[in-house]
XYZ file of C-alpha atoms in Angstrom:
569
model
C -17.373 22.607 -3.623
C -17.168 19.030 -2.562
C -17.347 18.550 1.335
C -14.896 16.082 2.924
C -17.733 13.028 2.779
C -17.812 13.701 -0.938
C -13.962 13.569 -1.728
C -13.777 10.415 0.323
C -16.569 8.730 -1.790
C -14.960 9.822 -4.733
C -11.593 8.747 -3.843
C -12.952 5.542 -2.944
C -14.988 4.334 -6.434
C -11.584 6.037 -8.324
C -10.085 2.567 -6.850
C -13.601 0.063 -7.361
C -17.224 -0.034 -7.416
C -18.841 -0.027 -3.642
C -22.856 0.236 -2.798
C -24.446 2.628 -0.693
C -24.337 0.761 2.096
C -20.529 -0.035 1.834
C -20.269 4.042 1.248
C -22.317 4.472 4.366
C -19.781 2.923 6.744
C -17.331 4.279 5.352
C -18.163 7.817 5.695
C -20.358 7.130 9.077
C -23.534 8.513 7.663
C -26.662 6.924 6.239
C -27.673 5.550 2.826
C -30.114 8.234 2.480
C -26.934 10.992 2.940
C -24.708 9.031 0.377
C -27.735 9.309 -2.336
C -27.759 13.345 -1.777
C -23.928 13.285 -1.800
C -23.891 11.484 -5.389
C -26.972 13.506 -6.953
C -24.865 16.714 -5.942
C -21.540 14.990 -7.262
C -22.989 14.245 -10.322
C -24.102 18.239 -10.398
C -20.810 19.489 -9.680
C -19.401 17.023 -12.069
C -21.380 17.783 -15.140
C -19.190 17.011 -18.377
C -16.193 15.760 -16.287
C -18.027 12.461 -15.476
C -20.476 10.865 -13.178
C -21.376 8.172 -10.762
C -23.826 5.566 -12.125
C -25.225 2.696 -10.502
C -26.283 -0.769 -10.690
C -28.424 -3.483 -8.854
C -25.229 -5.776 -9.328
C -21.668 -3.829 -8.620
C -23.318 -0.662 -7.108
C -21.918 2.797 -7.567
C -19.048 3.367 -10.288
C -17.117 6.467 -11.287
C -16.826 7.108 -14.704
C -14.320 9.836 -15.390
C -14.386 11.837 -19.088
C -11.716 14.402 -18.623
C -9.451 13.534 -16.175
C -7.342 16.817 -16.000
C -10.699 18.923 -15.227
C -11.455 15.593 -12.351
C -7.916 16.338 -10.900
C -8.575 20.008 -10.737
C -11.664 19.805 -9.115
C -10.575 16.982 -6.387
C -7.275 18.958 -5.326
C -9.136 21.956 -5.298
C -11.411 20.565 -2.572
C -8.756 18.422 -1.081
C -6.774 21.863 -0.501
C -9.232 23.040 2.089
C -7.615 20.555 4.620
C -4.405 21.674 3.587
C -5.492 25.546 3.980
C -6.823 24.577 7.890
C -3.616 23.336 8.977
C -1.548 26.416 7.104
C -3.783 28.335 8.926
C -2.870 26.716 12.072
C 0.113 26.709 11.668
C 0.673 30.212 11.326
C -1.705 31.669 14.167
C -1.697 30.764 17.777
C -5.678 30.260 17.502
C -8.297 30.015 14.920
C -12.070 30.323 15.426
C -14.730 29.252 12.943
C -14.883 32.443 12.066
C -11.872 33.225 11.084
C -11.039 29.869 9.081
C -14.814 30.308 7.177
C -13.684 34.074 6.072
C -10.309 32.916 4.859
C -11.221 29.643 3.073
C -14.798 31.297 1.789
C -16.673 27.779 3.581
C -19.377 28.087 5.676
C -18.725 26.944 9.610
C -20.595 23.706 9.625
C -18.301 22.729 6.672
C -15.360 24.494 8.313
C -16.271 22.530 11.660
C -16.545 19.134 9.617
C -13.198 19.234 8.071
C -11.351 20.047 11.706
C -13.486 16.874 12.988
C -11.889 14.917 9.907
C -8.124 16.479 10.483
C -8.177 15.565 13.988
C -9.345 12.113 12.890
C -7.288 11.509 9.968
C -3.760 12.907 11.713
C -4.875 11.151 15.276
C -1.284 9.403 15.031
C 0.573 12.109 13.483
C -0.186 15.670 15.489
C -2.565 17.399 18.118
C -5.043 19.364 16.778
C -6.922 20.641 19.785
C -9.779 23.446 20.552
C -10.020 25.817 23.367
C -13.476 27.583 24.302
C -13.478 31.062 23.922
C -10.221 30.807 22.125
C -10.517 28.355 18.930
C -8.254 25.753 17.728
C -4.959 25.557 17.569
C -2.006 22.933 16.748
C -0.245 21.903 20.312
C 3.069 20.933 18.578
C 6.650 21.827 19.103
C 8.008 24.363 16.737
C 10.582 22.383 14.922
C 7.376 19.915 13.973
C 5.692 22.812 13.013
C 8.587 23.788 10.532
C 8.130 20.126 9.468
C 4.745 20.175 8.352
C 5.130 23.612 6.867
C 7.550 22.705 5.155
C 5.531 19.364 4.066
C 2.695 21.849 2.424
C 5.561 24.264 0.634
C 6.916 21.214 -1.175
C 3.552 19.698 -2.200
C 2.859 22.427 -4.556
C 5.425 25.385 -4.299
C 3.380 27.834 -6.386
C -0.058 27.619 -4.604
C 1.712 27.590 -0.702
C 4.096 30.358 -1.492
C 1.692 32.574 -2.554
C -0.358 32.313 0.540
C 2.853 32.921 2.228
C 4.161 36.296 0.158
C 6.857 34.310 -1.474
C 6.646 35.077 -5.034
C 7.948 32.312 -7.668
C 11.208 34.160 -8.724
C 12.438 34.431 -4.795
C 11.449 30.635 -4.575
C 13.457 29.927 -7.992
C 16.238 32.046 -6.709
C 16.433 30.352 -3.548
C 16.678 27.011 -5.351
C 19.159 27.932 -7.700
C 20.730 28.713 -5.013
C 21.243 26.425 -2.496
C 21.687 24.052 -5.437
C 25.354 26.033 -6.008
C 26.098 26.400 -2.242
C 28.971 24.710 -1.177
C 27.736 24.512 2.521
C 24.467 22.866 1.422
C 27.107 20.078 0.624
C 27.148 19.093 4.612
C 23.739 17.672 3.926
C 23.665 14.671 1.286
C 20.676 12.887 2.082
C 18.049 15.966 1.579
C 16.875 16.660 -1.978
C 17.533 20.547 -2.985
C 13.855 21.241 -3.020
C 13.475 19.879 0.416
C 16.041 22.110 1.651
C 14.352 25.088 0.070
C 10.905 24.455 1.765
C 12.236 23.526 5.139
C 14.649 27.028 4.785
C 11.303 29.115 3.998
C 9.331 26.995 6.582
C 11.953 28.028 9.125
C 12.235 31.785 8.200
C 7.963 32.026 8.272
C 7.728 30.572 11.417
C 10.907 32.425 13.026
C 9.809 35.793 11.821
C 7.967 35.899 9.096
C 10.516 37.429 6.825
C 9.187 37.163 3.380
C 12.721 38.103 1.808
C 14.408 34.915 2.554
C 16.455 35.106 -0.206
C 18.447 38.242 0.728
C 19.263 36.850 4.294
C 19.058 33.260 4.695
C 21.623 31.215 6.298
C 22.214 27.430 6.927
C 24.229 28.571 9.862
C 22.155 30.092 12.522
C 18.436 30.226 13.337
C 15.802 27.150 13.578
C 17.045 25.801 10.313
C 20.523 25.699 11.687
C 19.322 23.972 14.793
C 16.663 21.134 12.949
C 19.880 20.408 10.430
C 22.285 19.711 13.223
C 20.133 17.429 15.103
C 19.155 15.548 11.762
C 22.797 14.816 11.123
C 23.471 13.535 14.542
C 20.438 10.957 14.177
C 21.485 10.010 10.711
C 24.904 9.074 11.762
C 23.214 6.551 14.220
C 22.103 4.799 11.495
C 24.499 2.217 10.383
C 24.524 -0.902 8.213
C 25.223 -2.850 11.951
C 22.464 -1.587 13.300
C 20.055 -2.477 10.469
C 21.669 -5.724 10.694
C 20.731 -5.917 14.416
C 17.287 -4.527 13.706
C 16.408 -7.316 11.036
C 17.999 -10.089 12.724
C 15.215 -9.481 15.037
C 12.823 -9.447 12.672
C 13.845 -12.688 11.397
C 13.359 -14.248 14.465
C 10.267 -12.969 14.944
C 8.547 -14.115 11.810
C 10.820 -17.306 11.963
C 12.741 -16.290 8.550
C 15.458 -14.844 6.893
C 14.522 -11.483 5.640
C 17.400 -9.346 4.492
C 20.099 -9.451 2.490
C 23.278 -6.976 2.149
C 21.037 -5.159 -1.027
C 18.325 -4.567 1.513
C 20.324 -3.312 4.520
C 21.947 -0.924 1.960
C 18.604 0.417 0.777
C 16.723 0.543 4.113
C 19.985 2.837 5.793
C 19.749 5.179 2.663
C 15.824 5.156 2.926
C 15.854 6.130 6.710
C 18.603 8.778 6.233
C 16.773 10.384 3.830
C 13.722 10.214 6.303
C 15.704 11.951 8.912
C 16.795 14.553 6.550
C 13.223 15.544 5.339
C 10.815 14.188 8.185
C 7.222 14.139 6.384
C 4.056 14.920 8.617
C 1.817 15.694 5.876
C -0.740 12.614 4.636
C 0.015 11.750 1.268
C -3.395 11.320 0.273
C -2.453 8.884 -2.716
C -4.842 9.103 -5.873
C -2.947 5.419 -6.355
C -4.134 2.155 -4.909
C -1.404 0.327 -3.569
C -3.410 -2.399 -2.672
C -2.207 -5.125 -5.370
C 1.659 -4.834 -4.187
C 0.053 -5.507 -0.384
C -1.951 -8.136 -1.507
C 0.696 -10.187 -3.323
C 3.254 -9.515 -0.687
C 1.616 -9.618 2.734
C 4.509 -10.878 4.522
C 6.910 -7.906 3.173
C 4.251 -5.276 4.275
C 4.174 -6.726 7.914
C 7.263 -6.506 8.361
C 7.937 -3.205 7.033
C 4.934 -2.064 9.849
C 6.949 -3.928 12.381
C 10.593 -2.420 10.818
C 8.990 1.356 10.827
C 7.922 1.074 14.382
C 11.388 -0.132 15.678
C 13.424 2.683 13.404
C 11.253 5.160 14.960
C 11.873 4.038 18.362
C 15.721 3.419 17.627
C 16.520 6.540 15.983
C 13.847 8.790 17.046
C 12.638 9.741 13.268
C 8.883 10.680 11.956
C 8.281 8.158 9.622
C 4.638 6.615 9.035
C 4.529 5.305 5.257
C 5.183 2.070 5.067
C 4.458 1.622 1.184
C 8.136 2.134 -0.014
C 9.568 0.109 3.281
C 7.362 -2.614 2.106
C 8.183 -2.962 -1.773
C 12.074 -3.045 -0.435
C 11.496 -5.973 1.772
C 9.347 -7.881 -1.047
C 12.278 -7.328 -3.511
C 14.336 -8.868 -0.758
C 12.360 -11.493 -0.286
C 12.034 -12.387 -3.746
C 15.719 -12.451 -4.798
C 16.464 -14.632 -1.273
C 13.231 -17.666 -2.731
C 14.082 -17.407 -6.224
C 14.361 -21.006 -7.524
C 14.825 -21.700 -11.187
C 11.459 -23.047 -12.623
C 12.068 -26.015 -14.704
C 10.193 -25.354 -18.788
C 10.678 -28.235 -21.222
C 10.481 -26.824 -24.929
C 9.489 -30.136 -26.929
C 10.133 -28.724 -30.679
C 11.314 -30.310 -33.942
C 13.439 -26.988 -35.020
C 16.289 -26.564 -32.766
C 17.185 -23.058 -34.343
C 13.699 -21.899 -33.609
C 13.703 -23.328 -29.893
C 17.390 -21.916 -29.277
C 15.756 -18.230 -30.280
C 12.973 -19.164 -28.004
C 14.681 -20.040 -25.325
C 16.812 -17.463 -24.835
C 13.565 -15.095 -25.498
C 11.938 -16.723 -22.420
C 15.255 -17.102 -20.131
C 15.685 -12.676 -21.210
C 11.902 -11.547 -20.287
C 11.093 -14.187 -17.448
C 13.002 -14.014 -14.206
C 13.911 -17.448 -12.491
C 13.343 -19.708 -15.578
C 15.354 -22.662 -16.777
C 14.344 -23.771 -20.246
C 15.531 -27.621 -21.495
C 15.081 -27.901 -25.500
C 13.974 -31.493 -26.277
C 13.239 -32.330 -29.891
C 12.328 -36.079 -29.449
C 9.840 -38.187 -27.514
C 12.303 -39.891 -25.480
C 14.221 -37.044 -24.308
C 10.993 -35.401 -23.232
C 9.781 -38.759 -21.136
C 13.728 -39.091 -20.221
C 13.653 -35.270 -18.800
C 10.057 -35.429 -17.312
C 11.521 -38.449 -15.145
C 14.801 -37.099 -13.870
C 13.761 -33.544 -13.362
C 11.025 -31.765 -11.446
C 9.259 -29.832 -14.715
C 6.653 -27.092 -14.342
C 5.348 -26.950 -17.792
C 5.901 -28.095 -21.177
C 6.013 -25.837 -24.211
C 4.673 -27.298 -26.940
C 5.791 -26.702 -30.686
C 6.055 -30.032 -32.130
C 3.509 -31.924 -34.661
C 3.725 -35.204 -32.695
C 3.243 -34.489 -29.538
C 0.819 -35.623 -27.050
C -0.118 -34.098 -23.648
C 0.873 -35.824 -20.349
C -1.843 -35.576 -17.579
C 0.221 -34.607 -15.142
C 2.031 -31.505 -16.081
C 0.669 -28.405 -17.433
C 0.909 -28.038 -21.280
C 1.179 -25.034 -23.295
C 1.288 -24.994 -27.176
C 3.212 -22.074 -28.630
C 3.977 -20.716 -32.168
C 7.352 -21.084 -34.138
C 8.822 -17.681 -32.760
C 7.151 -16.759 -29.359
C 5.262 -13.693 -28.995
C 4.906 -11.017 -26.482
C 1.486 -12.310 -25.520
C 2.626 -15.772 -25.159
C 5.265 -14.467 -22.634
C 2.967 -13.087 -20.393
C 0.727 -16.400 -20.934
C 3.909 -18.342 -20.059
C 4.582 -16.632 -16.864
C 0.887 -16.120 -15.545
C 0.952 -19.779 -15.966
C 3.984 -20.640 -14.137
C 2.651 -18.446 -11.352
C -0.306 -20.541 -10.895
C 0.707 -23.743 -11.544
C 1.856 -25.357 -8.168
C -1.102 -23.280 -6.340
C -3.845 -25.014 -8.777
C -2.213 -28.364 -7.962
C -2.857 -27.880 -4.055
C -6.063 -25.684 -4.231
C -7.936 -28.014 -1.947
C -4.582 -28.893 0.479
C -4.373 -24.903 0.688
C -8.127 -24.393 1.898
C -8.949 -27.791 3.293
C -12.982 -28.465 3.197
C -13.536 -30.156 6.348
C -12.380 -27.154 8.044
C -14.552 -24.453 6.436
C -16.865 -23.001 8.746
C -19.695 -20.007 9.576
C -19.187 -17.811 12.258
C -22.324 -16.359 13.811
C -21.173 -12.758 14.102
C -23.935 -9.542 15.568
C -24.803 -7.131 13.436
C -22.512 -4.620 15.896
C -19.734 -6.592 16.002
C -16.525 -5.138 14.593
C -13.864 -6.981 12.934
C -11.450 -7.017 15.953
C -14.200 -8.740 18.113
C -14.786 -11.235 15.222
C -11.159 -12.267 14.709
C -11.099 -13.050 18.163
C -13.992 -15.027 18.235
C -13.346 -16.608 15.037
C -9.454 -17.476 16.539
C -10.934 -18.994 19.746
C -13.069 -21.179 17.939
C -10.363 -22.432 15.796
C -8.152 -22.789 18.912
C -11.039 -24.771 20.428
C -11.103 -27.206 17.553
C -7.102 -27.487 17.457
C -6.955 -25.725 14.139
C -4.827 -22.964 15.358
C -2.218 -22.960 18.375
C -2.535 -20.674 20.839
C 0.378 -18.733 19.522
C -0.947 -18.434 15.856
C -4.254 -17.243 17.410
C -2.378 -14.482 19.093
C -0.573 -13.558 16.213
C -3.473 -13.610 14.102
C -5.394 -11.081 16.814
C -2.390 -8.759 17.027
C -1.957 -8.436 13.304
C -5.128 -7.530 13.026
C -5.434 -4.955 15.650
C -2.217 -3.140 13.847
C -4.528 -2.457 10.902
C -3.485 -2.270 7.300
C -5.329 -4.857 7.029
C -5.169 -7.239 3.790
C -8.607 -7.349 2.099
C -8.837 -8.454 -1.739
C -11.690 -7.686 -3.410
C -14.328 -7.966 -0.472
C -12.398 -10.763 1.080
C -10.847 -10.631 4.016
C -7.331 -12.624 4.685
C -6.207 -12.344 8.506
C -2.912 -13.915 8.788
C 0.301 -14.871 10.425
C 3.490 -16.783 10.306
C 4.057 -20.330 11.541
C 6.438 -22.988 11.743
C 4.642 -25.501 10.744
C 5.939 -27.835 7.955
C 3.237 -26.904 5.628
C 3.698 -24.115 3.323
C 0.270 -22.446 3.477
C -2.995 -23.641 5.133
C -6.080 -21.235 5.361
C -9.579 -21.544 6.756
C -12.964 -20.371 4.602
C -15.071 -18.351 7.114
C -18.806 -17.425 5.966
C -19.595 -14.298 7.816
C -23.447 -14.071 9.241
C -23.423 -10.178 9.035
C -21.125 -8.511 6.555
C -18.546 -6.082 8.263
C -16.598 -3.438 7.495
C -12.859 -3.991 7.141
C -10.458 -1.169 6.512
C -12.923 0.592 4.530
C -14.071 -2.265 2.825
C -17.341 -4.340 3.408
C -16.620 -8.215 3.353
C -18.498 -11.405 4.305
C -16.293 -13.739 4.032
C -12.567 -14.499 5.242
C -9.857 -16.665 4.649
C -7.839 -17.363 7.927
C -4.092 -17.959 7.079
C -1.380 -19.602 8.235
C 2.053 -19.127 6.370
C 5.514 -20.727 6.866
C 7.646 -17.779 5.454
C 10.763 -19.929 4.237
C 8.483 -21.534 1.676
C 8.622 -19.744 -1.738
C 4.881 -20.954 -1.874
C 3.476 -18.196 0.518
C 4.348 -15.696 -2.147
C 2.237 -17.645 -4.899
C -0.710 -18.054 -3.148
C -1.482 -14.842 -2.188
C -0.532 -13.926 -5.877
C -2.588 -16.164 -6.862
C -5.593 -15.165 -4.769
C -5.081 -11.636 -5.819
C -5.431 -12.211 -9.537
C -8.269 -14.831 -9.394
C -10.439 -13.142 -7.000
C -9.875 -9.755 -9.485
C -11.471 -11.781 -12.202
C -14.600 -11.618 -10.700
C -17.340 -8.760 -9.415
C -17.176 -7.564 -6.010
C -20.751 -8.152 -5.535
C -19.767 -11.908 -6.458
C -17.125 -12.281 -4.127
C -19.317 -10.368 -1.130
C -22.180 -12.982 -2.130
C -20.142 -16.080 -1.453
C -22.041 -18.415 1.396
C -19.755 -21.697 1.889
C -16.912 -23.469 0.571
C -18.321 -24.656 -2.323
C -18.841 -21.430 -3.820
C -15.416 -20.053 -2.858
C -13.420 -23.252 -4.510
C -15.612 -22.708 -7.663
C -14.522 -19.243 -7.518
C -10.881 -19.646 -7.419
C -10.687 -22.943 -9.433
C -11.950 -21.321 -12.477
C-alpha cells in the first residue's frame, strides 16, 4: 500500500515532470527518501506503469493501465477518509484503534494524522489528548456535513462501513425523489439530501434501518435544513450586486453583469444547501484556467471570503467561482477583431467568412477581392490579420498574414484563433517586458517565497518602478496563497490604475525557491490594468508559450535575454 508521501508524489507527477529536489521540498523530506519512495512506487505499479527519470526533465510518470492506476491511488487515498470516518463515529481513537481498523502500521497512521491536520488546517480541528487519543473537535452539525460528504463521495464504499445496505440507500434515494416534502429544499440534489439524512441518522442514534423511520420534519436534519433555508433566503441579487460593487471598487474594474449575479446567487444557494468540508483531491489540474485568467481567480478568492463572512456559509473551493468571473470578464471586454479575407472568389470567401465568424467568437471578417479594396481597408480600419486566398497577394510588413485554402479547414480555424490571440502581445513584447527594468535578486537559500516577494517589491519601490500601493497589493496577493506559477515561472501580480495595459519586471533569483509546490528561479512581477482587454491576452500568451518549453529550460533561464528569446519564438 502507498503511504501518504508516495500518493503526493504520484499526484504531482500526473501533472508534469519534477526533479528529486522539487519532490523533496514538496513532501518535506530528503532526496534519498524520494529515491526510496520512487523505487517502492515502481515496485507497486509493476505492469500498471512506472516512474522514469532523465537528467534534463527529472522524473516523469507513465501510465499503461489507467483503470488499475486509479484503483491503486484511490485505495491509498481512502485511508485518509477512513480515519476521518473513525474520528466522526467515536469520541476518541488511539493509534492502536486506527491501526487495527485500517490494517496499517502505527507509524503510517501517525504520518497520516499529521498530514490530515496540515491538509485540513482551515477546515477541521483535529486534536489529540494524552491517554485518550485523537478526536474531532467540531460541533455536531459540522460532523454531519463531513459525514454526508464522505457518503456522497462514494456511497457504496462508505455505506458498507456504516452498516447501510445498497438496497436501503437506493430505496431512500427513490423515496426522496418522489417525496413532496423534499420540494421545500429546491437548491439541493436528491443524492446530497440522502447523504445528509443518513449522516444525521448515524450521528443522532446510529440506527441502520433509516428507510423505515426517517423524517425531514424532526431531529438534526430538520434543524440543519431550517437554518440553511434561512441563510439561503438572505442571498439575494441585490446583496450580491453590493458585494460585487465593492470588488469593482477594490480592483478598479467593472467585474460583473446581471448574468454573473444570477450565476453567483444560484451557486451560493447550492453551497448553503449542501456545504462541502471534505477536500476535493482532484486528479486534474486547473492551473491552465488560473494562469489564463489570474484576475478572475483573485476576484473569486476575495468573493468567497466576503460571502462566507456575510452569509455564514461553508465554502472553500474557488474554481467554479473563478470560472464565473472569467466568463463575465470575457463578455464585458469582447471587442470584435477585424480580419481581412483577400480572395478572388467571392462565393468561396463568403462560405469562409460564415465558418470563421461561427467558429471563432469576437471576429468580424471583411471580404476584399481587389488590391485597392485591400489597401483602403488597411488605411481606414484597425485590421488584426489578413487571410490570403488570392494569387496576386504581396505581404504587408506591419500586418500579420496567413495563407488559407479555398475552403477553410478545421486546423486552419484553430490556427487563425491562435494567431489572433497572440498578435497584440507579440507586437508589444518588449514594451510589456522592459529590458531596463530586469534585475537579479540575491535571495538567501533559506528565504521563503513571501520574504523574497517582500524584498523584490521594496527594491522595485526604491527604484520607483512600483508605487507603494502596488508593492503592498502584490505582497498581500502572494500571502493569500493560490500563487500563479506557469511552468516554473512565478507571476506575482496586482491591478493598477496606470494608463499602461500591462508591464512586468523579469527577476532572476540567486537561489531557487518552492512556490505553491513548484520550484522556481525566475519571476515576472506584473502590474495589469484590468480595464484593458490586453491583460487577458498577455497571461494567455505566457501560458501557452511557456508551456511549449521543457520545465528544466524555464528553470535554467539566467537573464532577461534568455527569457525574451524563450517567449518570442
